[in-house]
Each structure stands twice: as C-alpha cells, then as structure tokens.
Short mmCIF file of C-alpha atoms in Angstrom, two decimals:
data_model
loop_
_atom_site.label_atom_id
_atom_site.label_comp_id
_atom_site.label_asym_id
_atom_site.label_seq_id
_atom_site.Cartn_x
_atom_site.Cartn_y
_atom_site.Cartn_z
CA MET A 1 217.96 262.91 136.76
CA ILE A 2 220.81 265.29 135.71
CA LYS A 3 220.82 264.39 132.17
CA TRP A 4 216.85 264.43 132.55
CA ILE A 5 216.81 268.07 133.82
CA LEU A 6 219.72 269.39 131.68
CA GLN A 7 217.53 267.96 128.31
CA LYS A 8 214.55 270.22 129.79
CA ILE A 9 216.62 273.40 129.86
CA VAL A 10 218.41 272.94 126.85
CA GLY A 11 217.07 270.49 124.84
CA SER A 12 218.04 267.19 123.23
CA LYS A 13 220.74 267.43 120.50
CA HIS A 14 218.47 266.91 117.81
CA GLN A 15 216.69 269.93 119.65
CA ARG A 16 219.32 272.15 120.04
CA GLU A 17 220.63 271.32 116.12
CA LEU A 18 216.59 272.32 114.80
CA LYS A 19 217.29 275.33 117.04
CA ARG A 20 220.82 276.41 115.23
CA MET A 21 218.90 275.85 111.79
CA ARG A 22 216.14 278.28 112.47
CA PRO A 23 217.80 281.51 111.10
CA MET A 24 218.62 279.67 108.22
CA VAL A 25 215.23 278.42 107.33
CA ALA A 26 214.15 281.48 107.93
CA ARG A 27 216.68 283.44 105.74
CA ILE A 28 215.80 281.14 102.91
CA ASN A 29 212.11 282.16 103.14
CA ARG A 30 213.17 285.78 102.99
CA ILE A 31 215.38 285.29 100.27
CA GLU A 32 212.79 283.12 98.28
CA GLU A 33 210.38 286.15 98.61
CA SER A 34 212.85 288.27 97.24
CA LEU A 35 212.90 285.81 94.21
CA GLN A 36 209.27 285.87 93.28
CA SER A 37 209.51 289.19 91.94
CA GLU A 38 212.94 288.27 89.99
CA SER A 39 212.77 287.02 86.07
CA ARG A 40 213.55 283.46 85.14
CA GLU A 41 216.56 284.94 83.08
CA ALA A 42 217.60 286.83 86.64
CA VAL A 43 217.29 283.33 88.34
CA LEU A 44 219.50 281.03 85.92
CA SER A 45 221.98 284.01 86.16
CA LYS A 46 222.49 283.52 89.76
CA VAL A 47 222.93 279.53 88.95
CA GLU A 48 225.18 280.00 86.43
CA GLY A 49 227.31 282.39 88.41
CA TRP A 50 227.67 279.74 91.06
CA GLN A 51 228.39 277.02 88.70
CA GLU A 52 231.55 279.17 87.32
CA HIS A 53 233.10 279.73 90.60
CA LEU A 54 232.68 276.04 91.27
CA ARG A 55 234.09 274.64 88.11
CA ARG A 56 237.55 275.84 89.13
CA TYR A 57 237.85 273.20 91.76
CA LEU A 58 237.02 270.54 88.74
CA PRO A 59 239.68 268.35 88.06
CA LEU A 60 242.53 268.99 85.57
CA GLU A 61 242.25 267.20 82.33
CA THR A 62 244.89 267.37 80.18
CA ALA A 63 247.16 265.01 78.19
CA THR A 64 249.96 262.92 79.59
CA LYS A 65 253.55 264.79 79.52
CA ARG A 66 254.18 262.31 76.50
CA GLU A 67 251.14 263.21 74.83
CA ILE A 68 252.17 267.05 74.88
CA GLU A 69 255.12 266.83 74.16
CA LYS A 70 254.00 265.44 70.39
CA LEU A 71 251.16 268.32 70.10
CA ASP A 72 251.40 270.94 67.20
CA ARG A 73 252.04 274.31 67.96
CA ASP A 74 248.13 274.98 67.62
CA LYS A 75 247.16 272.22 69.75
CA LEU A 76 249.90 273.40 72.48
CA SER A 77 248.55 276.96 72.27
CA GLU A 78 244.95 275.81 72.84
CA MET A 79 246.02 273.59 76.00
CA ALA A 80 247.88 276.26 77.37
CA THR A 81 244.94 278.83 76.88
CA SER A 82 242.60 276.00 78.74
CA VAL A 83 245.43 275.47 81.50
CA GLY A 84 245.90 279.02 82.27
CA GLU A 85 242.31 279.90 82.28
CA ARG A 86 242.09 277.42 85.20
CA MET A 87 245.23 279.29 87.04
CA ARG A 88 244.16 282.61 86.51
CA ALA A 89 240.50 281.42 88.16
CA LEU A 90 242.26 280.13 91.47
CA ARG A 91 245.26 282.65 91.83
CA GLU A 92 242.53 284.58 93.88
CA GLU A 93 243.12 281.69 96.37
CA PHE A 94 246.36 280.26 95.18
CA PRO A 95 249.14 283.60 94.39
CA ASN A 96 251.60 281.03 94.13
CA LEU A 97 250.37 279.47 91.21
CA PRO A 98 251.96 280.70 87.85
CA ASP A 99 250.74 283.85 86.47
CA ARG A 100 251.12 282.70 82.50
CA VAL A 101 251.10 279.32 81.03
CA THR A 102 252.95 279.65 77.64
CA PRO A 103 252.48 276.74 74.59
CA ASP A 104 255.52 274.84 75.48
CA PRO A 105 255.36 271.28 76.98
CA GLU A 106 257.82 272.65 79.68
CA SER A 107 255.45 275.84 80.80
CA ILE A 108 252.12 273.49 80.75
CA GLU A 109 253.84 271.12 83.02
CA ASN A 110 254.71 273.27 85.19
CA ALA A 111 251.55 275.05 85.49
CA LYS A 112 249.92 271.09 85.87
CA GLU A 113 252.34 270.27 88.99
CA SER A 114 251.54 273.64 90.69
CA PHE A 115 247.61 272.42 90.38
CA ARG A 116 248.47 269.01 91.71
CA GLY A 117 250.12 270.55 94.74
CA ILE A 118 246.47 272.26 95.63
CA GLU A 119 243.70 269.92 94.48
CA ASP A 120 243.84 268.21 98.07
CA ARG A 121 242.59 271.43 99.33
CA PHE A 122 239.51 271.41 96.75
CA PRO A 123 237.02 269.36 98.63
CA GLU A 124 237.40 271.87 101.60
CA LEU A 125 236.88 275.19 99.80
CA ARG A 126 233.98 273.37 97.73
CA GLN A 127 232.19 272.55 100.68
CA LYS A 128 233.29 275.95 102.18
CA TYR A 129 231.54 278.23 99.33
CA LEU A 130 228.24 275.55 99.46
CA GLU A 131 227.52 276.27 102.85
CA GLU A 132 228.00 280.16 101.92
CA ILE A 133 225.53 279.52 99.13
CA LEU A 134 222.81 277.45 100.82
CA PRO A 135 220.36 279.76 101.63
CA ASP A 136 220.51 281.26 98.31
CA ALA A 137 220.53 277.61 96.43
CA PHE A 138 217.63 276.10 98.43
CA ALA A 139 215.69 279.04 97.90
CA VAL A 140 216.17 279.29 94.23
CA VAL A 141 214.87 275.59 94.59
CA LYS A 142 211.83 276.27 96.36
CA ASN A 143 211.47 279.38 94.16
CA ALA A 144 211.55 277.25 91.17
CA ALA A 145 209.02 274.75 92.70
CA ARG A 146 206.26 277.81 93.05
CA ARG A 147 206.85 278.78 89.64
CA LEU A 148 205.78 275.06 88.70
CA VAL A 149 202.58 275.66 90.41
CA GLY A 150 199.54 275.06 87.84
CA GLN A 151 201.79 273.23 85.47
CA THR A 152 202.12 269.86 84.01
CA ILE A 153 204.80 267.61 84.32
CA ASP A 154 205.38 263.94 83.05
CA VAL A 155 206.29 261.62 86.07
CA CYS A 156 206.88 257.93 84.65
CA ASP A 157 205.36 258.79 81.52
CA GLN A 158 202.18 260.12 83.19
CA PRO A 159 201.13 263.53 83.29
CA LEU A 160 200.83 265.05 87.07
CA GLY A 161 199.95 268.50 88.12
CA TRP A 162 202.35 270.08 90.00
CA ASP A 163 201.42 271.72 93.41
CA MET A 164 204.00 271.33 95.86
CA VAL A 165 206.50 273.80 97.24
CA HIS A 166 208.72 273.40 100.09
CA PHE A 167 207.55 273.67 103.63
CA ASP A 168 210.06 274.74 106.38
CA VAL A 169 209.95 270.96 107.67
CA GLN A 170 211.51 270.07 104.23
CA LEU A 171 213.95 272.94 104.24
CA PHE A 172 215.42 271.46 107.72
CA GLY A 173 215.45 268.18 106.32
CA GLY A 174 217.40 269.70 103.04
CA ILE A 175 219.85 271.29 105.56
CA ALA A 176 220.59 268.49 107.39
CA LEU A 177 220.81 266.07 104.24
CA HIS A 178 223.70 268.47 102.77
CA ARG A 179 225.47 268.46 106.25
CA LYS A 180 225.43 264.87 105.97
CA MET A 181 223.01 264.15 108.91
CA ILE A 182 220.22 261.28 108.79
CA ALA A 183 217.34 263.22 108.38
CA GLU A 184 214.08 260.88 109.73
CA MET A 185 210.91 262.14 108.64
CA GLN A 186 207.07 260.68 108.51
CA THR A 187 205.34 259.20 105.92
CA GLY A 188 203.77 262.16 103.95
CA GLU A 189 206.32 264.92 104.99
CA GLY A 190 207.84 265.12 100.93
CA LYS A 191 211.14 263.16 101.63
CA THR A 192 211.33 263.04 97.73
CA LEU A 193 210.89 267.40 97.84
CA VAL A 194 213.58 267.55 100.69
CA ALA A 195 215.82 265.75 98.34
CA THR A 196 215.78 268.23 95.59
CA LEU A 197 217.39 270.67 97.94
CA PRO A 198 220.40 268.97 98.48
CA VAL A 199 220.83 267.71 95.25
CA PHE A 200 220.67 270.69 93.12
CA LEU A 201 222.99 272.28 95.69
CA ASN A 202 225.67 269.68 94.95
CA ALA A 203 225.13 269.25 91.46
CA LEU A 204 226.71 272.68 91.29
CA THR A 205 229.86 271.34 91.84
CA GLY A 206 229.68 269.21 88.12
CA LEU A 207 230.25 266.15 90.23
CA GLY A 208 228.06 262.97 90.89
CA VAL A 209 225.69 263.19 93.79
CA HIS A 210 223.99 260.55 95.69
CA VAL A 211 221.04 260.66 98.21
CA VAL A 212 220.14 257.32 100.13
CA THR A 213 216.86 256.86 101.39
CA VAL A 214 215.79 253.56 103.76
#
C-alpha cells in the first residue's frame, strides 16, 4: 500500500525518468527551431567541429618501435608531426603531455608512452562530451529530417517520398538509447527514426555504433 501511495505521489521510476528528460527535449526543440534559419554549410560546420574534438580520443595509430627506428628522416618528421598534433589536441585536458615531439625515435616513443598512460580515460571523456552536445546533435538530426521533407530518396532501390520529422516521443526514445536504457515503443511510434538520433551522435566519435531492436 505504501509503495502504491508513493508511486501515485512521485510517479514510477519510468515516469520520473521521463520527467527528467523533458527539459532536454524542450531544449532540443528550441535549438532545432533556431537551425531552421541556418544554412546547410553552417550546420555542417557544427558537425565538423564535434568530429574534430572527438578525434583526439581515437587510438594512436603509429608504427612499432622497431619499425620507427628503420624510418628515414622524412618519414620520422611526418610521424613526429602527426603524433605532436595529437599531443597538442589533448594537452588542454592533460597538461603533462610532451609539448614537443621531435623527429627521432626516442621522442616519438616517449610521446606514445605518454599517450598510453592517458587513453584509459578516453571513454569517460568521450561520453561526457557526447552528453554535452546531445541537445545540439539531436537538433541537427531533427533539422536534417525537416530539410528532407518533400524530397524523394531511394530505400532498398525503391523511391520514397520523405515526410518524417522527429516527434517528442522519438526524442525521448533517442535520449534513452544513448544513455544505454531499454526504450520500449509501440508499433508505429517510429523506432527507425528514433535510432537515427543516437546513431548519429555516437558516430561522431569515429567508432562503431550498434543499435539492437527486438
């Protein structure tokens, strides 16, 4: 009886979760409304900025120590520049990283070792950044859907007139999926359209994205 009374007063766990999401959904809609007056290029510029930020958290792809020792001066210089750029991108968050990578095997190896010492923090930092940009990123997806309205696209080699723009229920579903929750939706509520939201957001990382439906 007490549990039933409490649920009536404060709502079930799911109701409370939806209540917490409502300000986020309202914010997404406000941002999307402002994007309607933006050019396509301006919207793409936002996306490229997010990708550029997240690229710093990708694995550092370099040769092995033995391979580096066999490189000529030009290749060493090229590798030092590439590794140095990654260090610079990360130094704001990790000020102890080397401030300079010179074109010699020892300097490159030291930078690689420093990188390995921080990369276990990347999943946490990546997730934090995705949560920060979620309202803007979801607004971009909704805006892209709006810009497609009236156009014909090919789906499985069949022409389809696009007429879908995300409703609030789909924004709720997208937030839930991104936060690793199970989102139950009825037939016709637009599960496929929901998936575009977290897929786009997480694809910005440059890593693989998987959505499971049953």
